[in-house]
Each structure stands twice: as structure tokens, then as C-alpha cells.
PDB file of C-alpha atoms in Angstrom:
ATOM      1  CA  MET A   1      22.751 -21.580 -67.805  1.00 43.00           C
ATOM      2  CA  SER A   2      22.703 -24.972 -66.107  1.00 49.00           C
ATOM      3  CA  LEU A   3      20.821 -25.315 -62.845  1.00 51.00           C
ATOM      4  CA  GLN A   4      23.458 -26.297 -60.317  1.00 51.00           C
ATOM      5  CA  PRO A   5      22.201 -27.231 -56.833  1.00 48.00           C
ATOM      6  CA  GLU A   6      25.246 -25.623 -55.218  1.00 48.00           C
ATOM      7  CA  THR A   7      24.602 -22.226 -56.847  1.00 63.00           C
ATOM      8  CA  HIS A   8      24.275 -19.701 -54.032  1.00 73.00           C
ATOM      9  CA  ILE A   9      22.056 -16.651 -54.451  1.00 86.00           C
ATOM     10  CA  ASP A  10      22.464 -13.697 -52.109  1.00 92.00           C
ATOM     11  CA  ILE A  11      18.755 -12.928 -51.815  1.00 94.00           C
ATOM     12  CA  PRO A  12      19.055  -9.564 -49.963  1.00 93.00           C
ATOM     13  CA  ALA A  13      21.630  -8.346 -52.515  1.00 93.00           C
ATOM     14  CA  PHE A  14      19.368  -9.425 -55.364  1.00 94.00           C
ATOM     15  CA  LEU A  15      16.321  -7.699 -53.851  1.00 93.00           C
ATOM     16  CA  VAL A  16      18.007  -4.324 -53.374  1.00 91.00           C
ATOM     17  CA  ARG A  17      18.830  -4.274 -57.100  1.00 91.00           C
ATOM     18  CA  GLN A  18      15.108  -4.410 -57.905  1.00 90.00           C
ATOM     19  CA  PRO A  19      13.544  -0.935 -58.361  1.00 85.00           C
ATOM     20  CA  LEU A  20      10.624  -1.920 -56.138  1.00 88.00           C
ATOM     21  CA  PHE A  21      12.862  -2.600 -53.131  1.00 90.00           C
ATOM     22  CA  GLN A  22      15.719  -0.122 -53.623  1.00 86.00           C
ATOM     23  CA  GLU A  23      14.443   2.434 -51.101  1.00 87.00           C
ATOM     24  CA  LEU A  24      13.709  -0.033 -48.321  1.00 89.00           C
ATOM     25  CA  SER A  25      15.787  -0.163 -45.163  1.00 91.00           C
ATOM     26  CA  PRO A  26      18.214  -3.067 -44.654  1.00 91.00           C
ATOM     27  CA  GLU A  27      15.849  -4.398 -41.980  1.00 91.00           C
ATOM     28  CA  GLN A  28      12.897  -4.399 -44.380  1.00 91.00           C
ATOM     29  CA  VAL A  29      14.928  -6.132 -47.091  1.00 92.00           C
ATOM     30  CA  ALA A  30      16.124  -8.733 -44.612  1.00 92.00           C
ATOM     31  CA  HIS A  31      12.519  -9.382 -43.571  1.00 91.00           C
ATOM     32  CA  ILE A  32      11.419  -9.926 -47.181  1.00 92.00           C
ATOM     33  CA  ALA A  33      14.428 -12.155 -47.870  1.00 94.00           C
ATOM     34  CA  ALA A  34      13.637 -14.281 -44.828  1.00 93.00           C
ATOM     35  CA  HIS A  35      10.177 -15.015 -46.254  1.00 91.00           C
ATOM     36  CA  ALA A  36      11.257 -15.471 -49.883  1.00 95.00           C
ATOM     37  CA  ARG A  37      11.979 -18.853 -51.451  1.00 95.00           C
ATOM     38  CA  GLU A  38      14.028 -19.908 -54.454  1.00 95.00           C
ATOM     39  CA  LYS A  39      12.355 -22.009 -57.138  1.00 95.00           C
ATOM     40  CA  ARG A  40      14.422 -23.827 -59.755  1.00 96.00           C
ATOM     41  CA  LEU A  41      12.955 -25.082 -63.016  1.00 97.00           C
ATOM     42  CA  ALA A  42      14.436 -26.960 -65.935  1.00 97.00           C
ATOM     43  CA  ALA A  43      13.506 -25.892 -69.466  1.00 96.00           C
ATOM     44  CA  GLY A  44      10.010 -27.149 -70.238  1.00 96.00           C
ATOM     45  CA  GLU A  45       8.994 -27.497 -66.588  1.00 97.00           C
ATOM     46  CA  MET A  46       5.706 -26.001 -65.438  1.00 97.00           C
ATOM     47  CA  LEU A  47       5.669 -23.470 -62.613  1.00 97.00           C
ATOM     48  CA  LEU A  48       1.925 -22.761 -62.483  1.00 95.00           C
ATOM     49  CA  GLN A  49      -1.208 -24.090 -64.089  1.00 95.00           C
ATOM     50  CA  LYS A  50      -4.192 -21.980 -65.034  1.00 94.00           C
ATOM     51  CA  GLY A  51      -6.516 -21.996 -62.008  1.00 95.00           C
ATOM     52  CA  ASP A  52      -3.780 -22.267 -59.366  1.00 95.00           C
ATOM     53  CA  ASN A  53      -4.220 -19.969 -56.385  1.00 94.00           C
ATOM     54  CA  PRO A  54      -1.600 -17.234 -55.796  1.00 93.00           C
ATOM     55  CA  ARG A  55       0.429 -17.191 -52.577  1.00 92.00           C
ATOM     56  CA  GLY A  56       2.744 -14.387 -53.615  1.00 93.00           C
ATOM     57  CA  TYR A  57       4.516 -13.326 -56.769  1.00 93.00           C
ATOM     58  CA  TYR A  58       7.678 -14.283 -58.656  1.00 97.00           C
ATOM     59  CA  ILE A  59      10.844 -12.482 -59.731  1.00 96.00           C
ATOM     60  CA  ILE A  60      13.104 -14.136 -62.303  1.00 96.00           C
ATOM     61  CA  ILE A  61      16.757 -14.289 -61.263  1.00 96.00           C
ATOM     62  CA  PHE A  62      17.919 -15.968 -64.468  1.00 95.00           C
ATOM     63  CA  GLY A  63      16.272 -17.873 -67.284  1.00 96.00           C
ATOM     64  CA  GLN A  64      12.982 -17.331 -69.137  1.00 96.00           C
ATOM     65  CA  VAL A  65       9.318 -17.964 -68.377  1.00 97.00           C
ATOM     66  CA  LYS A  66       6.394 -17.839 -70.775  1.00 97.00           C
ATOM     67  CA  LEU A  67       2.885 -16.964 -69.670  1.00 96.00           C
ATOM     68  CA  ALA A  68       0.203 -18.455 -71.902  1.00 96.00           C
ATOM     69  CA  PHE A  69      -3.458 -19.366 -72.209  1.00 93.00           C
ATOM     70  CA  PRO A  70      -4.085 -23.073 -72.869  1.00 87.00           C
ATOM     71  CA  SER A  71      -6.741 -24.265 -75.298  1.00 78.00           C
ATOM     72  CA  ALA A  72      -8.792 -27.442 -75.549  1.00 75.00           C
ATOM     73  CA  SER A  73      -7.157 -28.226 -78.898  1.00 72.00           C
ATOM     74  CA  GLY A  74      -3.710 -28.304 -77.309  1.00 71.00           C
ATOM     75  CA  ASN A  75      -2.618 -24.990 -78.795  1.00 79.00           C
ATOM     76  CA  GLU A  76      -1.653 -22.014 -76.681  1.00 89.00           C
ATOM     77  CA  LYS A  77      -1.645 -18.235 -76.863  1.00 91.00           C
ATOM     78  CA  VAL A  78       1.547 -16.764 -75.436  1.00 94.00           C
ATOM     79  CA  VAL A  79       0.771 -13.642 -73.420  1.00 92.00           C
ATOM     80  CA  ASP A  80       4.297 -12.704 -72.411  1.00 93.00           C
ATOM     81  CA  ILE A  81       7.897 -13.880 -72.418  1.00 94.00           C
ATOM     82  CA  LEU A  82       9.735 -12.790 -69.281  1.00 95.00           C
ATOM     83  CA  GLY A  83      13.438 -12.741 -68.477  1.00 94.00           C
ATOM     84  CA  PRO A  84      15.847 -11.818 -65.673  1.00 94.00           C
ATOM     85  CA  ARG A  85      14.669  -9.213 -63.128  1.00 92.00           C
ATOM     86  CA  GLN A  86      11.124  -9.256 -64.460  1.00 93.00           C
ATOM     87  CA  SER A  87       8.246 -10.227 -62.204  1.00 92.00           C
ATOM     88  CA  PHE A  88       4.762 -11.652 -62.554  1.00 93.00           C
ATOM     89  CA  GLY A  89       1.765 -12.616 -60.447  1.00 91.00           C
ATOM     90  CA  GLU A  90       1.265  -9.301 -58.670  1.00 90.00           C
ATOM     91  CA  THR A  91      -2.235  -8.605 -59.988  1.00 88.00           C
ATOM     92  CA  VAL A  92      -3.796 -11.951 -59.085  1.00 91.00           C
ATOM     93  CA  MET A  93      -2.058 -11.759 -55.713  1.00 91.00           C
ATOM     94  CA  PHE A  94      -3.949  -8.549 -54.920  1.00 89.00           C
ATOM     95  CA  ILE A  95      -7.361  -9.604 -56.175  1.00 88.00           C
ATOM     96  CA  ASP A  96      -6.939 -13.103 -54.707  1.00 85.00           C
ATOM     97  CA  ARG A  97      -8.146 -14.878 -57.834  1.00 90.00           C
ATOM     98  CA  PRO A  98      -6.706 -17.936 -59.573  1.00 93.00           C
ATOM     99  CA  TYR A  99      -4.052 -17.515 -62.242  1.00 94.00           C
ATOM    100  CA  PRO A 100      -5.706 -16.975 -65.653  1.00 93.00           C
ATOM    101  CA  VAL A 101      -2.627 -18.322 -67.463  1.00 95.00           C
ATOM    102  CA  PHE A 102      -0.044 -21.047 -67.016  1.00 96.00           C
ATOM    103  CA  ALA A 103       3.647 -20.316 -66.481  1.00 97.00           C
ATOM    104  CA  GLU A 104       6.327 -22.545 -68.006  1.00 97.00           C
ATOM    105  CA  ALA A 105      10.106 -22.244 -68.027  1.00 97.00           C
ATOM    106  CA  ILE A 106      11.452 -22.084 -71.582  1.00 96.00           C
ATOM    107  CA  ALA A 107      15.073 -22.173 -70.373  1.00 95.00           C
ATOM    108  CA  ASP A 108      16.707 -23.362 -67.175  1.00 96.00           C
ATOM    109  CA  THR A 109      15.350 -20.826 -64.711  1.00 96.00           C
ATOM    110  CA  LEU A 110      15.799 -19.656 -61.146  1.00 96.00           C
ATOM    111  CA  LEU A 111      13.009 -17.604 -59.577  1.00 97.00           C
ATOM    112  CA  LEU A 112      12.393 -15.969 -56.258  1.00 96.00           C
ATOM    113  CA  HIS A 113       8.928 -16.343 -54.753  1.00 96.00           C
ATOM    114  CA  VAL A 114       8.001 -13.410 -52.492  1.00 95.00           C
ATOM    115  CA  ALA A 115       5.255 -14.264 -50.009  1.00 93.00           C
ATOM    116  CA  LYS A 116       1.971 -12.362 -50.255  1.00 93.00           C
ATOM    117  CA  ASP A 117       1.728 -11.667 -46.508  1.00 93.00           C
ATOM    118  CA  THR A 118       5.167 -10.039 -46.522  1.00 93.00           C
ATOM    119  CA  ILE A 119       4.181  -7.668 -49.331  1.00 92.00           C
ATOM    120  CA  PHE A 120       0.892  -6.799 -47.638  1.00 93.00           C
ATOM    121  CA  GLU A 121       2.726  -5.927 -44.409  1.00 92.00           C
ATOM    122  CA  LEU A 122       4.974  -3.510 -46.308  1.00 91.00           C
ATOM    123  CA  LEU A 123       2.042  -1.908 -48.096  1.00 90.00           C
ATOM    124  CA  GLU A 124       0.379  -1.179 -44.759  1.00 91.00           C
ATOM    125  CA  THR A 125       3.464   0.385 -43.181  1.00 89.00           C
ATOM    126  CA  ASP A 126       5.346   2.078 -46.044  1.00 90.00           C
ATOM    127  CA  PRO A 127       3.409   4.490 -48.316  1.00 90.00           C
ATOM    128  CA  SER A 128       6.385   4.966 -50.660  1.00 89.00           C
ATOM    129  CA  PHE A 129       6.523   1.200 -51.236  1.00 89.00           C
ATOM    130  CA  ALA A 130       2.799   1.225 -52.041  1.00 89.00           C
ATOM    131  CA  ARG A 131       3.372   3.963 -54.639  1.00 90.00           C
ATOM    132  CA  ARG A 132       6.186   2.006 -56.285  1.00 88.00           C
ATOM    133  CA  MET A 133       4.042  -1.111 -56.398  1.00 87.00           C
ATOM    134  CA  LEU A 134       1.231   0.868 -58.044  1.00 87.00           C
ATOM    135  CA  ALA A 135       3.701   2.343 -60.555  1.00 87.00           C
ATOM    136  CA  SER A 136       4.968  -1.140 -61.407  1.00 84.00           C
ATOM    137  CA  MET A 137       1.461  -2.455 -62.002  1.00 84.00           C
ATOM    138  CA  SER A 138       0.527   0.638 -64.022  1.00 87.00           C
ATOM    139  CA  THR A 139       3.535   0.034 -66.280  1.00 84.00           C
ATOM    140  CA  ARG A 140       2.316  -3.517 -66.849  1.00 80.00           C
ATOM    141  CA  LEU A 141      -1.167  -2.199 -67.707  1.00 83.00           C
ATOM    142  CA  HIS A 142       0.267   0.248 -70.256  1.00 85.00           C
ATOM    143  CA  ALA A 143       2.225  -2.598 -71.866  1.00 82.00           C
ATOM    144  CA  LEU A 144      -0.986  -4.609 -72.124  1.00 81.00           C
ATOM    145  CA  MET A 145      -2.770  -1.679 -73.779  1.00 85.00           C
ATOM    146  CA  ARG A 146       0.094  -1.351 -76.284  1.00 82.00           C
ATOM    147  CA  ASP A 147      -0.378  -5.021 -77.128  1.00 80.00           C
ATOM    148  CA  VAL A 148      -4.101  -4.518 -77.718  1.00 80.00           C
ATOM    149  CA  GLU A 149      -3.355  -1.507 -79.934  1.00 79.00           C
ATOM    150  CA  SER A 150      -0.759  -3.472 -81.893  1.00 74.00           C
ATOM    151  CA  TYR A 151      -3.035  -6.447 -82.505  1.00 74.00           C
ATOM    152  CA  SER A 152      -5.940  -4.190 -83.489  1.00 76.00           C
ATOM    153  CA  LEU A 153      -4.280  -1.506 -85.616  1.00 72.00           C
ATOM    154  CA  ARG A 154      -0.950  -2.817 -86.898  1.00 85.00           C
ATOM    155  CA  SER A 155      -0.398  -5.287 -89.714  1.00 91.00           C
ATOM    156  CA  SER A 156       1.346  -8.601 -89.160  1.00 93.00           C
ATOM    157  CA  ALA A 157       4.537  -7.274 -90.744  1.00 93.00           C
ATOM    158  CA  GLN A 158       4.461  -4.112 -88.630  1.00 91.00           C
ATOM    159  CA  ARG A 159       4.180  -6.240 -85.496  1.00 92.00           C
ATOM    160  CA  VAL A 160       7.233  -8.281 -86.493  1.00 94.00           C
ATOM    161  CA  ILE A 161       9.266  -5.179 -87.354  1.00 92.00           C
ATOM    162  CA  GLY A 162       8.263  -3.580 -84.045  1.00 90.00           C
ATOM    163  CA  TYR A 163       9.346  -6.711 -82.183  1.00 91.00           C
ATOM    164  CA  LEU A 164      12.759  -6.673 -83.865  1.00 92.00           C
ATOM    165  CA  MET A 165      13.140  -2.981 -83.027  1.00 87.00           C
ATOM    166  CA  GLN A 166      12.382  -3.660 -79.366  1.00 85.00           C
ATOM    167  CA  HIS A 167      15.144  -6.280 -79.226  1.00 83.00           C
ATOM    168  CA  CYS A 168      17.864  -4.112 -80.712  1.00 81.00           C
ATOM    169  CA  PRO A 169      20.636  -4.323 -78.048  1.00 75.00           C
ATOM    170  CA  ASN A 170      21.097  -0.527 -77.895  1.00 66.00           C
ATOM    171  CA  GLN A 171      17.505   0.541 -78.488  1.00 57.00           C
ATOM    172  CA  GLY A 172      17.165   1.956 -74.978  1.00 50.00           C
ATOM    173  CA  ASN A 173      19.968   4.515 -75.428  1.00 48.00           C
ATOM    174  CA  GLY A 174      19.079   5.471 -79.002  1.00 51.00           C
ATOM    175  CA  GLU A 175      22.212   3.988 -80.582  1.00 55.00           C
ATOM    176  CA  CYS A 176      20.506   1.590 -83.013  1.00 62.00           C
ATOM    177  CA  ALA A 177      21.556   2.560 -86.536  1.00 62.00           C
ATOM    178  CA  GLY A 178      23.023   0.963 -89.614  1.00 69.00           C
ATOM    179  CA  SER A 179      23.548  -2.792 -89.372  1.00 83.00           C
ATOM    180  CA  VAL A 180      22.372  -4.338 -86.106  1.00 87.00           C
ATOM    181  CA  GLU A 181      22.343  -7.945 -84.916  1.00 90.00           C
ATOM    182  CA  VAL A 182      19.369  -9.163 -82.891  1.00 91.00           C
ATOM    183  CA  THR A 183      19.208 -12.533 -81.148  1.00 91.00           C
ATOM    184  CA  LEU A 184      15.661 -13.780 -80.727  1.00 93.00           C
ATOM    185  CA  PRO A 185      15.107 -14.605 -77.045  1.00 90.00           C
ATOM    186  CA  THR A 186      13.234 -17.842 -77.721  1.00 93.00           C
ATOM    187  CA  SER A 187      11.876 -20.043 -80.504  1.00 93.00           C
ATOM    188  CA  LYS A 188      10.084 -18.575 -83.521  1.00 93.00           C
ATOM    189  CA  GLN A 189       6.986 -20.600 -82.649  1.00 93.00           C
ATOM    190  CA  ILE A 190       6.702 -18.933 -79.231  1.00 94.00           C
ATOM    191  CA  ILE A 191       7.432 -15.496 -80.704  1.00 95.00           C
ATOM    192  CA  ALA A 192       4.725 -16.032 -83.348  1.00 94.00           C
ATOM    193  CA  SER A 193       2.187 -16.814 -80.637  1.00 93.00           C
ATOM    194  CA  ARG A 194       3.323 -13.773 -78.654  1.00 92.00           C
ATOM    195  CA  LEU A 195       2.673 -11.582 -81.720  1.00 93.00           C
ATOM    196  CA  ASN A 196      -0.696 -13.219 -82.382  1.00 91.00           C
ATOM    197  CA  LEU A 197       0.583 -14.811 -85.604  1.00 93.00           C
ATOM    198  CA  THR A 198       0.866 -18.335 -86.919  1.00 93.00           C
ATOM    199  CA  PRO A 199       4.423 -19.717 -87.262  1.00 93.00           C
ATOM    200  CA  GLU A 200       3.861 -19.852 -91.039  1.00 96.00           C
ATOM    201  CA  THR A 201       2.988 -16.152 -91.154  1.00 96.00           C
ATOM    202  CA  LEU A 202       6.073 -15.225 -89.138  1.00 96.00           C
ATOM    203  CA  SER A 203       8.289 -17.285 -91.458  1.00 95.00           C
ATOM    204  CA  ARG A 204       6.728 -15.650 -94.517  1.00 96.00           C
ATOM    205  CA  ILE A 205       7.341 -12.158 -93.122  1.00 95.00           C
ATOM    206  CA  PHE A 206      10.971 -12.999 -92.367  1.00 96.00           C
ATOM    207  CA  ARG A 207      11.332 -14.260 -95.964  1.00 95.00           C
ATOM    208  CA  ASP A 208       9.752 -11.088 -97.361  1.00 94.00           C
ATOM    209  CA  LEU A 209      12.051  -8.872 -95.293  1.00 95.00           C
ATOM    210  CA  ALA A 210      15.073 -10.929 -96.320  1.00 95.00           C
ATOM    211  CA  GLU A 211      14.117 -10.702-100.016  1.00 94.00           C
ATOM    212  CA  ALA A 212      13.852  -6.934 -99.586  1.00 92.00           C
ATOM    213  CA  LYS A 213      17.473  -7.017 -98.269  1.00 93.00           C
ATOM    214  CA  LEU A 214      16.327  -5.538 -94.974  1.00 94.00           C
ATOM    215  CA  ILE A 215      17.341  -8.471 -92.778  1.00 94.00           C
ATOM    216  CA  SER A 216      19.361 -11.686 -92.896  1.00 95.00           C
ATOM    217  CA  VAL A 217      18.146 -14.703 -90.931  1.00 94.00           C
ATOM    218  CA  GLN A 218      20.310 -17.411 -89.430  1.00 93.00           C
ATOM    219  CA  SER A 219      18.253 -19.510 -87.047  1.00 90.00           C
ATOM    220  CA  ARG A 220      17.562 -17.209 -84.045  1.00 91.00           C
ATOM    221  CA  ARG A 221      20.148 -14.624 -85.125  1.00 93.00           C
ATOM    222  CA  ILE A 222      18.634 -11.798 -87.177  1.00 95.00           C
ATOM    223  CA  THR A 223      20.887  -9.215 -88.806  1.00 94.00           C
ATOM    224  CA  ILE A 224      19.100  -5.955 -89.520  1.00 93.00           C
ATOM    225  CA  ASN A 225      21.004  -4.673 -92.539  1.00 91.00           C
ATOM    226  CA  ASP A 226      19.742  -1.102 -92.201  1.00 88.00           C
ATOM    227  CA  PHE A 227      17.870  -0.190 -89.022  1.00 86.00           C
ATOM    228  CA  LYS A 228      16.478   3.083 -90.413  1.00 85.00           C
ATOM    229  CA  ARG A 229      15.189   1.456 -93.641  1.00 88.00           C
ATOM    230  CA  LEU A 230      13.551  -1.373 -91.705  1.00 90.00           C
ATOM    231  CA  ARG A 231      11.825   1.057 -89.337  1.00 84.00           C
ATOM    232  CA  GLU A 232      10.473   3.056 -92.277  1.00 84.00           C
ATOM    233  CA  TYR A 233       9.563   0.042 -94.423  1.00 82.00           C
ATOM    234  CA  ASP A 234       5.929   0.069 -95.511  1.00 64.00           C
ATOM    235  CA  PHE A 235       4.248  -3.143 -96.638  1.00 57.00           C
TER     236      PHE A 235
END
């Protein structure tokens, strides 16, 4: 999606579609919206550098953002790839510490920055909002623990297969079966880093799966020829 300066975003309407804000009163939503700011980034543009101080947190309206650790050698370790309606920055906002990662747009992106003071006011006056915020952060912690488990206990191939399973379009409602087409959300290099693999290892695993007739690869479009066989495949 191209970033057009005339694009108008109804911020209150966007906020009430977020689970965190759905139970707030119209007055509370209007107050948050009044203290929220849009941030537009072109693909490849940096949002945050490691060490920047948090002044709130971000919700993605459209586009994609990668969170990554930089290295002295110029390489990076991708921690997460985030898309529409996902948020980031909550944890460092609460502990008031600098960002441990950098954030870069990997597609044209529009974000909403929600001011820290506004969130803190709500936490002090609305216990149900505080519970939802804690639930959101707990979900993020569980996802992090799943990552640690995957890197520690699963083989490289199992990680790739798991990633493809997660991106099945109908995975959430249990309808993935037979032949399924998956579109990778970003480049293979970024996905490899996200899975703690080298790009060469990811390419080799895709070749092995293709030779086993489990998938077909066309650039970022992956056809899973048999979802059940791929899920049960044992390297």
C-alpha cells in the first residue's frame, strides 16, 4: 500500500477495534485518540534505534515492522515481524528503559503512537483496562517462551514447517487440509533470521521439502501440496 499524505484515518474507530480498548467508554477512547499520533514510514525507514527512550507504544494500522538486534558486524537477529493491528513497545514503556532492539518498516507502514501518560492515566482509573493490558503482555511473554522452546528443542526443518503451518490462511479455524497456498509475509532472508537460521539453511530446507513433493516454491508463494503430510513429516 502506498503512503498517501491525504489518507485519512479515523483514530477513534480504529482504537475501538483493538481488543485492549473495546470496553472503554466513548469519552475514554476520545481522550486516547486526542493524545495519539500517526507515524508514516516508507519501506526501509527506521522507526526506532536500539537505545532510544520510550514515550509510549505503537500499534500498526497497515504495513509491516521488524524488530531486530543489531550487531557490530552489520548482521542482525530478527526478533519479530509485526503486521496490522499488532503492537509493540509496551514492556519498555512500563519499565522506562531504552529499547533493546531497533524497529524498521519492511513495507510502507502507518502506525499509531499512543502516549505513555495517557495509558498510565487509564491504568490508574480503570481496573478492567489494567487486566487487559496485563493479559496482552502475558500473551507476548508466552510467545517469547514458545520461541525459546523452538530454538532449543526443535530442528531447523521443524521450525520451518511450524512457520509455514502458522501462516496457513485458515489455520485459526482448523480448515487447513489438502493443498494450501501460503504467501510469505516478507523476504526469505528476514524469515531465516526470525527462525534463527542462515538464509542458506532456509533455502536448503525448502529444496528438501520440494524434493519430497511436500511443497512447491515460487518466490514468496509456497504451495503446501498436502498439509497433513507436511505436518507429520519427520526429518
